[in-house]
XYZ file of C-alpha atoms in Angstrom:
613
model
C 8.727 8.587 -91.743
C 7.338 11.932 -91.459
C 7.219 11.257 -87.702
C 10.480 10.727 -87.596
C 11.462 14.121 -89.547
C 9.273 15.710 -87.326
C 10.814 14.575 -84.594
C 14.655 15.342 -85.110
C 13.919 18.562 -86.528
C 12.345 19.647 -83.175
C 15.213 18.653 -81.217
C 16.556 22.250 -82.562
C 15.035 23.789 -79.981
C 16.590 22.437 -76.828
C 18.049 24.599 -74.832
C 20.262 24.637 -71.569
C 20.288 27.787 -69.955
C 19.530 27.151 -66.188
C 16.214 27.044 -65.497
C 14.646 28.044 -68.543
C 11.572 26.426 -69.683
C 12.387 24.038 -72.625
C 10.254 23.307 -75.533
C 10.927 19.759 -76.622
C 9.179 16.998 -78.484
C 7.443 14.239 -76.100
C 9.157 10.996 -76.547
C 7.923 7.645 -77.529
C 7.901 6.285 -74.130
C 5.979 8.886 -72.224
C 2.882 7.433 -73.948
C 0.537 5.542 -70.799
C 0.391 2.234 -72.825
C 4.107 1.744 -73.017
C 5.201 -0.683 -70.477
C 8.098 -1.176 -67.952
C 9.953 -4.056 -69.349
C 12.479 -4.566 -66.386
C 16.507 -4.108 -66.115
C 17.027 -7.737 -67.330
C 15.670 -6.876 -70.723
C 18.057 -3.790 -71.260
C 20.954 -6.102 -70.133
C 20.159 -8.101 -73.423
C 21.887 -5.371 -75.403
C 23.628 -3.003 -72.524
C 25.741 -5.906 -70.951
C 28.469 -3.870 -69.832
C 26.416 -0.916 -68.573
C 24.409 -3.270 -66.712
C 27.139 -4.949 -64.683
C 28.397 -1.535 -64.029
C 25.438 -0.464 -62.351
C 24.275 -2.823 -60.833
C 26.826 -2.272 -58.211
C 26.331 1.559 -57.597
C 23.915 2.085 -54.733
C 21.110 2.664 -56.922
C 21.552 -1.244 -58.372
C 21.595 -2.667 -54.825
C 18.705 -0.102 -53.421
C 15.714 -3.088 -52.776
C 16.630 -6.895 -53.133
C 15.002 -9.985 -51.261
C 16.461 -10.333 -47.823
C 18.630 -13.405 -48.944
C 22.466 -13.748 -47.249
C 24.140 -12.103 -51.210
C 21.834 -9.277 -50.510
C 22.081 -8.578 -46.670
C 24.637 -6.195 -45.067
C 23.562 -8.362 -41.975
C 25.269 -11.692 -43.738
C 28.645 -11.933 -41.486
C 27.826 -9.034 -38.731
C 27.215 -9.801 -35.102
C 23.528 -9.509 -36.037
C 23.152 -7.629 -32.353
C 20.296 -7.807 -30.047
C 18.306 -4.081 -30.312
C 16.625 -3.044 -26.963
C 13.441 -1.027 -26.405
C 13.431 0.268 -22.947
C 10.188 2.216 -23.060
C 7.802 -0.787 -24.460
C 10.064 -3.594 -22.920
C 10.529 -5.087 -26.023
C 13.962 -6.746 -27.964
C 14.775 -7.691 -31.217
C 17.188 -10.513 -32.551
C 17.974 -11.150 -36.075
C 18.551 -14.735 -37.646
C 18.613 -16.616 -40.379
C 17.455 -19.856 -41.314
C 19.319 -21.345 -44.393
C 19.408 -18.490 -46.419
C 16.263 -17.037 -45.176
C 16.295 -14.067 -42.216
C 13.947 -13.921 -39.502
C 13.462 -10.864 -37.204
C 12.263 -12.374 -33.853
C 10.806 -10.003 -31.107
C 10.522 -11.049 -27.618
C 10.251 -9.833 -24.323
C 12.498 -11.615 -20.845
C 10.627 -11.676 -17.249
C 13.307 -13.316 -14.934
C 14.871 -14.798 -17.841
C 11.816 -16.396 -19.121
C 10.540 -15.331 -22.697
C 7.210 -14.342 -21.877
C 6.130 -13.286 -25.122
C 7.773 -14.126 -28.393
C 6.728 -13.190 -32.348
C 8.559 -13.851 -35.687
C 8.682 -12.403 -38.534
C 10.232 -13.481 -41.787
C 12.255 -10.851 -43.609
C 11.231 -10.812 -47.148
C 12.891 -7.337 -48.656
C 16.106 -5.769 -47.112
C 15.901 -1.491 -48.612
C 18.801 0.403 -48.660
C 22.614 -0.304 -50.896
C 24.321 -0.953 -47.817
C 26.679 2.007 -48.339
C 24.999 3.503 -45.301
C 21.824 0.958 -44.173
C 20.000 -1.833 -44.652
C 16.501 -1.212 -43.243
C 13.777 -4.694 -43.316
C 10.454 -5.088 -44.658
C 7.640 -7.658 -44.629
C 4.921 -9.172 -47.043
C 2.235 -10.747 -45.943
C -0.695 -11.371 -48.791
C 1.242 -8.468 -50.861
C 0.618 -5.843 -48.010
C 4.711 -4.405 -47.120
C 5.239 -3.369 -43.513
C 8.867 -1.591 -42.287
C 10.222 -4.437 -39.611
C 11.616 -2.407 -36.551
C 15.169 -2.928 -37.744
C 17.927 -1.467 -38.947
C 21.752 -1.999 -39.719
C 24.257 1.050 -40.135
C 26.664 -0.155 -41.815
C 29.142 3.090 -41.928
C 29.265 2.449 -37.853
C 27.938 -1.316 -38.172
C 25.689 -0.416 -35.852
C 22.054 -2.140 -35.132
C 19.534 0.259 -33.959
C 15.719 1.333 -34.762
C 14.601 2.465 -38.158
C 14.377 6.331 -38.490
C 11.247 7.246 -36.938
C 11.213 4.461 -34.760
C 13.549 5.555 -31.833
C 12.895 7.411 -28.658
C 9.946 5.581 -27.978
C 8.008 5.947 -30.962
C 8.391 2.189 -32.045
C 5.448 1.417 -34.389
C 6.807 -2.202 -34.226
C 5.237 -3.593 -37.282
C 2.241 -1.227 -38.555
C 4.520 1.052 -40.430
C 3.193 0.888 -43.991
C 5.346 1.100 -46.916
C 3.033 3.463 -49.645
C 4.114 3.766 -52.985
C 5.656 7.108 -52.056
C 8.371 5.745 -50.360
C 8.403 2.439 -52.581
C 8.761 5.196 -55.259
C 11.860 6.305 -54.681
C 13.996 3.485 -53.610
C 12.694 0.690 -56.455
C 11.708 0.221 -59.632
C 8.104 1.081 -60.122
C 5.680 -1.349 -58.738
C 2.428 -3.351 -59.606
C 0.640 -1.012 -56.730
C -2.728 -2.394 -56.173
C -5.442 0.075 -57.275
C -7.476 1.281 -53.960
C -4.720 0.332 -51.445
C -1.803 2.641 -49.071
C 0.432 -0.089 -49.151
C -0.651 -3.142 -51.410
C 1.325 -4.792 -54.132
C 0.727 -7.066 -56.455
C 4.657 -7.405 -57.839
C 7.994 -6.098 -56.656
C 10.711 -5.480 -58.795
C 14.077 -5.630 -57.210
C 16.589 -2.767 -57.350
C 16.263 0.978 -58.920
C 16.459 -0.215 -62.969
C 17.601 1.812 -65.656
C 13.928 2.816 -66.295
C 13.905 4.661 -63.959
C 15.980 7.641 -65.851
C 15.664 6.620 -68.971
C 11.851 5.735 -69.142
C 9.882 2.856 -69.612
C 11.611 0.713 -72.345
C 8.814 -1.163 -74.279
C 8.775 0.763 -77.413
C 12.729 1.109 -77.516
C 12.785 -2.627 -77.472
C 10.255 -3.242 -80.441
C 12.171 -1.126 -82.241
C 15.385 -2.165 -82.034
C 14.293 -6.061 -82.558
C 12.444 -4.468 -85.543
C 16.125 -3.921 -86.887
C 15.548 0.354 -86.108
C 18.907 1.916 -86.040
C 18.815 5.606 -85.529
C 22.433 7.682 -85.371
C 22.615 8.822 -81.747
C 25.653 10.514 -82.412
C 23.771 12.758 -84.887
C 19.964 12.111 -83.759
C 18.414 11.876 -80.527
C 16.342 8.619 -80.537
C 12.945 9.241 -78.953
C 12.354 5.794 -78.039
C 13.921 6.368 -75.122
C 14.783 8.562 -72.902
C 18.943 9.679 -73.083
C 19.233 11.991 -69.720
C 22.906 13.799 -71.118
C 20.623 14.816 -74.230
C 18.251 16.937 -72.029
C 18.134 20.373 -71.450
C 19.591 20.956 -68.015
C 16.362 21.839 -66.197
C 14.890 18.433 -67.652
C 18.326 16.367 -66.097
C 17.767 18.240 -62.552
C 13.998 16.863 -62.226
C 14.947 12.921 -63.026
C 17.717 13.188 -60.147
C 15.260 15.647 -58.093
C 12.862 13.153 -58.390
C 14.351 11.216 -55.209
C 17.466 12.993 -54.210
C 15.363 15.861 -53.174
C 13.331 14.371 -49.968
C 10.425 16.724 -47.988
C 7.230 17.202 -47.971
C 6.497 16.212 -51.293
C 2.374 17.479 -52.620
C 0.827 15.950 -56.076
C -0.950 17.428 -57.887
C -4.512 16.637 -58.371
C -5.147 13.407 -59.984
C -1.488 12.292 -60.423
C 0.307 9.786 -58.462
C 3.697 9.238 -57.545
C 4.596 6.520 -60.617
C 3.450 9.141 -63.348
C 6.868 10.908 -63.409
C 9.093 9.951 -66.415
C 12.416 11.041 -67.690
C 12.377 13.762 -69.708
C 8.862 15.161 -68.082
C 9.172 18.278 -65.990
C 8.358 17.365 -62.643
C 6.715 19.806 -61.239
C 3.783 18.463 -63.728
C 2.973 15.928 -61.538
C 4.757 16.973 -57.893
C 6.126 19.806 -55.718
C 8.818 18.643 -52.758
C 8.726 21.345 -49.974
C 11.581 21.997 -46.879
C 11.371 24.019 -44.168
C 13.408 26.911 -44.425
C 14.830 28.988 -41.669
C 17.428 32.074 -40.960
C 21.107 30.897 -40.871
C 20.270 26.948 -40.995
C 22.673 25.007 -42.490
C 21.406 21.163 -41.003
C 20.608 18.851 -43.785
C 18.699 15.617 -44.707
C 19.919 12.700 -46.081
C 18.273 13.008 -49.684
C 18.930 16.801 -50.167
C 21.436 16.510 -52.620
C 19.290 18.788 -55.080
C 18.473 21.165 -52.661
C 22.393 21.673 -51.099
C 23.304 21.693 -54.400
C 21.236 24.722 -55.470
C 22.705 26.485 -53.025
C 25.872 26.229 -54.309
C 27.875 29.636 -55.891
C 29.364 26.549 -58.523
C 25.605 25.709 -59.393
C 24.759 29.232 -59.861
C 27.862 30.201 -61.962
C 27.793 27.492 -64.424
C 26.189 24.340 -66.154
C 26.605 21.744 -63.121
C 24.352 19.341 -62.971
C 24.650 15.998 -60.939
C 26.114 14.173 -63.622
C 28.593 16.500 -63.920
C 30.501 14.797 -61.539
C 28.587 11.539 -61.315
C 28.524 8.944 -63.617
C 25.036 6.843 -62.702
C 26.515 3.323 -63.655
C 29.574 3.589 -62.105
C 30.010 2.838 -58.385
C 31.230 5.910 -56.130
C 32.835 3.277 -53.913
C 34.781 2.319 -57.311
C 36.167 5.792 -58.060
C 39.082 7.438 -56.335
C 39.523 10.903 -55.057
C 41.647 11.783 -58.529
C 38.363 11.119 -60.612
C 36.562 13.707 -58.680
C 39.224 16.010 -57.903
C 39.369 16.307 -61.875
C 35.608 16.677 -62.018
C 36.606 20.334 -60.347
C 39.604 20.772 -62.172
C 37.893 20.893 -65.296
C 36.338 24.285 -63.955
C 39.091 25.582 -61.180
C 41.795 25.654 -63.381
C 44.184 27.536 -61.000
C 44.315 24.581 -59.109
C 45.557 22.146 -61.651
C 48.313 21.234 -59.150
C 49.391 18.135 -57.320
C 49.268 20.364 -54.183
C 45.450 20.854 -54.639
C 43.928 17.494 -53.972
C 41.203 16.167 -52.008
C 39.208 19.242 -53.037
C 35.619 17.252 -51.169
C 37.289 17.002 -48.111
C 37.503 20.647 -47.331
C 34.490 22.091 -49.902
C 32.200 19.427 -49.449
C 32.807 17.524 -45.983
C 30.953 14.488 -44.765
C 28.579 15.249 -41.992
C 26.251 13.440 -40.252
C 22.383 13.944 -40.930
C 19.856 15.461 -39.173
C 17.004 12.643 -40.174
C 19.131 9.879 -39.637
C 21.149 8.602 -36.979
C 24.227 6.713 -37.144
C 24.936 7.996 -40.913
C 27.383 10.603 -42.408
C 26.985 12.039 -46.214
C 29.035 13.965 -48.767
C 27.508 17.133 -48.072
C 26.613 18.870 -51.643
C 26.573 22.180 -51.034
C 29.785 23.163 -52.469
C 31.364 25.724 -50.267
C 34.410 27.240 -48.257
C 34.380 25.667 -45.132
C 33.141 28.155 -42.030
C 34.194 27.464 -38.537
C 31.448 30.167 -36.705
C 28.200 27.971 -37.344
C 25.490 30.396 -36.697
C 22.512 29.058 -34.577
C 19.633 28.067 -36.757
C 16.924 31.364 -36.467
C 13.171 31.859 -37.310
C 11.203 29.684 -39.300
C 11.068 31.454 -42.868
C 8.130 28.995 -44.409
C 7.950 25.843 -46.533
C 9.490 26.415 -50.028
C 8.932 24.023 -53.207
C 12.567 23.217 -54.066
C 11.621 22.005 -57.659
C 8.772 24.365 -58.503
C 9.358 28.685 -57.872
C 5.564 29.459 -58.611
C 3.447 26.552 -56.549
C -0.500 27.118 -56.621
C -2.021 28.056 -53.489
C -3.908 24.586 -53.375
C -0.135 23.073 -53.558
C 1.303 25.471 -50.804
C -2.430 24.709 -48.678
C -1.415 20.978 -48.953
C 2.421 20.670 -48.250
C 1.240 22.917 -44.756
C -1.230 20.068 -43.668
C 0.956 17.396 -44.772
C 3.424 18.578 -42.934
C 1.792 18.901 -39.914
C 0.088 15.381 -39.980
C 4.063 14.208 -41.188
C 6.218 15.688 -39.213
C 5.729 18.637 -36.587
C 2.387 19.230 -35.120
C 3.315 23.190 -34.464
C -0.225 24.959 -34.787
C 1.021 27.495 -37.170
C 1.473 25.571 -40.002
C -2.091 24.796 -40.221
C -3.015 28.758 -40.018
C -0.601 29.045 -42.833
C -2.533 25.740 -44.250
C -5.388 27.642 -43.938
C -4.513 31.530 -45.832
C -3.599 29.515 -48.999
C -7.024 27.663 -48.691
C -8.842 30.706 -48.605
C -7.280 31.402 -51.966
C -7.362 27.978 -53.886
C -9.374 26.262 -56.061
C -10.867 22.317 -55.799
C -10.022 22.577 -52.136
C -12.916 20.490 -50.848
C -10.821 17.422 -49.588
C -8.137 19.614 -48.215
C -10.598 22.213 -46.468
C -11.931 18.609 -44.738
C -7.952 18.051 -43.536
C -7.974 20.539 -41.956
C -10.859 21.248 -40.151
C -10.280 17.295 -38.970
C -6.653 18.362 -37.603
C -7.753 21.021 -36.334
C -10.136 19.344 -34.206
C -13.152 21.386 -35.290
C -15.619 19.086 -35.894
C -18.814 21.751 -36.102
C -16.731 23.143 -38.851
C -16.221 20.282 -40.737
C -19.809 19.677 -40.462
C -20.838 22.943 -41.970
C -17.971 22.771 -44.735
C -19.253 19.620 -45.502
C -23.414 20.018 -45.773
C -23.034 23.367 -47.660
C -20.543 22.366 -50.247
C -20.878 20.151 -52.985
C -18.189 17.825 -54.247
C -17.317 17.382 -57.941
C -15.255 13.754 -57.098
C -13.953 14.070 -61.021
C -11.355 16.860 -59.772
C -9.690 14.499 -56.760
C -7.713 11.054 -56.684
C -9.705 8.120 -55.520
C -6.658 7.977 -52.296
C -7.779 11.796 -51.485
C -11.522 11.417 -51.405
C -11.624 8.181 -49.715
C -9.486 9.857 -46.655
C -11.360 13.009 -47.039
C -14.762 10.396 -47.111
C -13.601 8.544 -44.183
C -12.951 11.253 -41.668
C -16.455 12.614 -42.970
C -18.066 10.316 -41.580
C -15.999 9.826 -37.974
C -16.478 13.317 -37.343
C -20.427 12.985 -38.653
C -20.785 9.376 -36.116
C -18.524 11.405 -32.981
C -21.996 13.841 -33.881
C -24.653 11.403 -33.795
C -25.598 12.130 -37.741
C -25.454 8.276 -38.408
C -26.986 8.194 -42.245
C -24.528 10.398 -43.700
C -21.656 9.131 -41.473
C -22.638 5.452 -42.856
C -22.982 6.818 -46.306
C -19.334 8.146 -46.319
C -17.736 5.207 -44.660
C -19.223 3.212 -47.415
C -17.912 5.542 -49.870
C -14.571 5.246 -48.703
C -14.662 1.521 -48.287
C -15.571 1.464 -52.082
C -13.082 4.074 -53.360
C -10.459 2.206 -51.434
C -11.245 -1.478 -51.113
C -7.767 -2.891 -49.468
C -7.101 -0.350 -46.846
C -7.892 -2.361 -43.573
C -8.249 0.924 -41.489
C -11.177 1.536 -43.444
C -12.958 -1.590 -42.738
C -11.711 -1.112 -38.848
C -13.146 2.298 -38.230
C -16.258 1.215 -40.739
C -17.221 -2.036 -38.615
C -16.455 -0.455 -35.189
C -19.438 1.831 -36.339
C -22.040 -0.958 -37.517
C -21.022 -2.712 -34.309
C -22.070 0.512 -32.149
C -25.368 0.678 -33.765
C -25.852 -3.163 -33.412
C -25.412 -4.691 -36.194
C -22.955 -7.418 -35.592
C -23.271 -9.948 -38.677
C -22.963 -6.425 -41.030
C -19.770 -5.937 -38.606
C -18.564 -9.154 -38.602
C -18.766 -9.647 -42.403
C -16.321 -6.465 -43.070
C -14.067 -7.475 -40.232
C -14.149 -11.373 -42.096
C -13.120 -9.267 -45.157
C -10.137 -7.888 -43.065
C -8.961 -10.873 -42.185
C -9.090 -12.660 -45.137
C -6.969 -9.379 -46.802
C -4.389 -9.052 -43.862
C -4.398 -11.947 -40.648
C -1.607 -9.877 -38.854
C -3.733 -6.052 -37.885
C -4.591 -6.800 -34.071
C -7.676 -4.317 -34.193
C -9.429 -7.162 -36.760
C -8.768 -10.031 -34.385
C -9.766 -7.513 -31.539
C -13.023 -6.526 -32.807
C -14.289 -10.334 -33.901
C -13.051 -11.074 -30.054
C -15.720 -8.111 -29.579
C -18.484 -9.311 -31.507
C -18.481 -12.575 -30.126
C -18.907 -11.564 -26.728
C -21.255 -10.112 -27.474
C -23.021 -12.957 -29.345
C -22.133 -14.891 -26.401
C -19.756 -17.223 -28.200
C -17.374 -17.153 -25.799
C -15.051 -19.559 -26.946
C -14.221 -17.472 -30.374
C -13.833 -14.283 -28.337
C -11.039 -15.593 -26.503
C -9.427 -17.583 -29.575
C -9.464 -14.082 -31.279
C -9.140 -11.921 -28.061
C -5.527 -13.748 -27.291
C -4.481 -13.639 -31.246
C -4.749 -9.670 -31.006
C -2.751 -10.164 -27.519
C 0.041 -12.903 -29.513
C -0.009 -9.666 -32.188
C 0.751 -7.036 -29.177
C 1.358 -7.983 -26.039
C 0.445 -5.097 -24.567
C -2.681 -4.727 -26.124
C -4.775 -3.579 -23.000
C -8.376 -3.176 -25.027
C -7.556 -6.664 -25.668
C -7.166 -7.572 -21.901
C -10.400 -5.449 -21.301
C -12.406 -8.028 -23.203
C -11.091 -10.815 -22.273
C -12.168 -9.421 -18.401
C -15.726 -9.004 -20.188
C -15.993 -11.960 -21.217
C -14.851 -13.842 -18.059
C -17.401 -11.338 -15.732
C -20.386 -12.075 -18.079
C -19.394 -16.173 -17.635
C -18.736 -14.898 -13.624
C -15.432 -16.438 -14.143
C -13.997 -14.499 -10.923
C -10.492 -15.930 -10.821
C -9.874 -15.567 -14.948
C -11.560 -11.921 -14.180
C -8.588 -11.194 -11.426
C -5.887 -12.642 -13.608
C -6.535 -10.320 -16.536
C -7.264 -7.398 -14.193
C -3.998 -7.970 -12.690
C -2.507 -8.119 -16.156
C -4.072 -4.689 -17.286
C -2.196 -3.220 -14.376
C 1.098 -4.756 -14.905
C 0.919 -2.920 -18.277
C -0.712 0.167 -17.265
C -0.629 0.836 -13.375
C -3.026 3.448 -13.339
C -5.467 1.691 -15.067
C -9.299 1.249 -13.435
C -8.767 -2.239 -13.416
C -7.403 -1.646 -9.891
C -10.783 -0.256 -8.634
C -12.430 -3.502 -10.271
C -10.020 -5.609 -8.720
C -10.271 -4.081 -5.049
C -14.411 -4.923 -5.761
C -14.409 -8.427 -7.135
């Protein structure tokens, strides 16, 4: 019971003045060993909310790609067309299951066809509904997407202008993050899971729910219109900083940096956030573009954010629908502040202060811009790049700043000076080993990696296992490219243990043992690959490889044309299979691969091979 007094008196010192620091007790529910029970449990009690919200975009973020779940149920499911790779996609569905089905025409014969079953759709459906596929709990982006505002059927973001990725894109927990429920991420994996809840729950702003739930069964009442209960998490009872970092959470997308040793499922309600991440943007003179998740950030800049108490739920109600609401409901929201417009001649008020506008990040898609503002016609043209700013966080570490500079260049723009800027913050920070390797590795300066690397030691207690394996990994490439094979092995090995399920690992690791000869070392990690993940062409590619090199020619082309029914323009692929048919002096198999090589890439040297057979 003393716990209890404890608690309640402490809630005396909340506080909501913008952006102060408040002092608060920890709830219940921030403890590690409470558990996530799932929205179904809170509907045992919360009935009403939970049919509420469950329609709001938030409810319908992630479902199974089933016909009540798919904005694609009852459009004209159109046929997408890549002109740079050649390549088209259809949509279908078999009884209530969808398919994606890629193929490619030659004279109106399908000359290559793959299919791929849908499991997860992502996205509400208020503006898309992108695809996603599991295969042995690995989740790959499917090169897919409806826009539903336009009903539209184009690429993914990220996809388009001949950057389709087809189906390697991985889906990490950072993006998983953001539009689910928290995960069962497998330990030592990018993009492994071993369960996947459906939908953003209510846990995710009010906390995990375990201990809320053994209390209340325990017959716990606590007076919440006196007493804050601390089982769990109420958002309108925290101080207003505290309320900005659950929505900033996801509504504030960039270039988001953890810090050391967290990971993106350690955020809770009621936890400041910049305890466990910073989220950076570019900023620039006069630009006024905008992402689609920059709510937070267009907000903030925002005279009514700055001149009062708004926060998002202000004017948003999280289990209610926007789709439900009419204009009046918001138009009252500003009401309650603009008094002078209480009239019926003032209505509307988002139409003109906060216009819909399309996004620079993603096509085909227009949102309520949240910058609150009087409109300007004379758009100024966006001016000189200002720097990356932590939107969440005034007073980043150097190590943060260091990190959000290579992240972004590896992310998004490969412009050389954001890796000088990378590198003044470096200078400066502390535990900077892995991100000191980053760099040097984008930077292309492998003798300085080298040296960085032999006269530094690494204390691995200060660095996630994700971070060090990476760091590990391009260790040793950079230490093989040099011909220092002990220490290049050593690393690879490290990284393979830190990170067991991450099949680029094994692929760069065997390609190594099978330079220095030794296949059956190769061909067990490659096994191990394949057993983990049948669908990654480079596995079936490199146990083509080996076998040819074993002389079992038979597996090398049962593997060799699986990589090539994976990616049909998989050209190393075609180069073994020519291998393989010159070491069997196969001449006329020999000239039909050549001639396929050169149908993909015309400038190949399979046309001086050809013009010498």
């Amino acid at each position: 019971m003393k716990g209890l007094i404890f608690l309640f008196t402490t809630a005396l010192l909340f506080s909501c003045q913008k952006g102060q620091v408040s002092d608060y007790t920890t709830y219940l529910n921030h403890n590690d060993t409470v558990r996530y029970v799932g929205k179904e449990q809170c509907r045992m009690c919360h009935s009403d909310i939970y049919d509420s919200y469950i329609k709001t975009g938030m409810g319908q973020s992630f479902h199974f790609a089933t016909k009540e779940h798919s904005a694609l149920y009852n459009s004209q499911m159109q046929v997408i067309h890549d002109s740079v790779r050649n390549l088209s996609y259809h949509p279908f569905w078999k009884n209530d299951s969808l398919y994606l089905k890629e193929f490619r025409l030659k004279d109106k014969d399908t000359i290559h066809l793959l299919i791929k079953k849908v499991t997860y759709k992502i996205g509400s459906g208020h503006h898309t509904n992108s695809h996603l596929f599991n295969i042995n709990g690995y989740i790959h982006q499917l090169p897919y997407t409806y826009y539903t505002q336009e009903g539209i059927c184009d690429f993914p973001p990220g996809f388009e202008n001949g950057h389709n990725t087809r189906f390697s894109r991985e889906i990490g927990i950072e993006c998983m993050s953001c539009h689910n429920a928290y995960p069962v991420h497998e330990d030592g994996s990018i993009n492994k899971y071993n369960a996947v809840p459906v939908g953003i729950d209510c846990e995710r702003c009010h906390g995990p729910g375990e201990v809320h739930v053994k209390r209340k069964l325990a017959g716990e009442i606590i007076d919440t219109s006196k007493y804050i209960d601390y089982s769990i998490v109420n958002p309108a009872k925290l101080p207003v900083d505290l309320q900005f970092d659950i929505c900033q959470r996801c509504h504030l997308q960039g270039t988001t940096v953890l810090n050391d040793l967290s990971s993106f499922t350690d955020f809770k309600p009621g936890m400041h956030l910049k305890d466990v991440m910073d989220t950076y943007l570019p900023k620039y003179k006069n630009d006024d573009e905008f992402i689609m998740a920059s709510h937070v950030d267009r907000l903030k800049q925002s005279a009514c954010y700055g001149d009062s108490e708004l926060t998002c739920v202000s004017c948003h109600n999280p289990h209610k629908s926007v789709s439900e609401l009419d204009v009046a409901y918001f138009d009252n929201k500003c009401k309650q502040c603009h008094s002078k417009c209480d009239d019926e001649q003032f209505n509307d008020c988002t139409k003109c202060h906060m216009p819909k506008s399309i996004t620079s990040d993603i096509m085909h898609v227009s949102i309520t811009d949240h910058k609150i503002a009087v409109p300007k016609e004379d758009k100024k043209q966006k001016g000189k790049f200002i720097g990356l700013r932590s939107i969440n966080n005034p007073k980043p570490t150097k190590l943060s700043k260091a990190k959000a500079y290579l992240k972004h260049y590896e992310s998004f723009e490969k412009k050389e000076f954001y890796l000088d800027s990378a590198l003044q913050f470096l200078m400066l920070a502390e535990n900077s080993y892995v991100s000191f390797i980053q760099y040097y590795y984008l930077k292309n300066d492998y003798k300085g990696l080298i040296d960085y690397v032999m006269s530094h030691n690494l204390e691995q207690n200060k660095y996630s296992k994700s971070d060090l394996a990476l760091a590990y990994c391009r260790a040793a490439e950079v230490f093989a490219l040099n011909g220092i094979n002990n220490d290049a092995e050593e690393y690879y090995k490290r990284a393979n243990t830190l990170m067991p399920f991450v099949i680029s690992y094994k692929i760069k690791y065997g390609s190594f043992l099978i330079k220095y000869g030794r296949l059956d070392d190769a061909s067990d990690i490659f096994k191990q690959a394949l057993e983990l993940n049948p669908t990654v062409k480079e596995v079936h590619l490199n146990l083509g490889y080996i076998s040819i090199l074993k002389k079992n020619f038979i597996n090398a082309e049962n593997s060799l044309k699986q990589a090539i029914a994976l990616d049909p323009d998989y050209v190393l692929a075609y180069e073994n299979l020519v291998l393989a048919k010159q070491m069997q002096n196969k001449i006329i198999d020999t000239e039909l691969y050549l001639r396929k090589i050169l149908e993909i890439a015309p400038n190949h040297k399979a046309k001086i091979i050809l013009e010498n057979l």
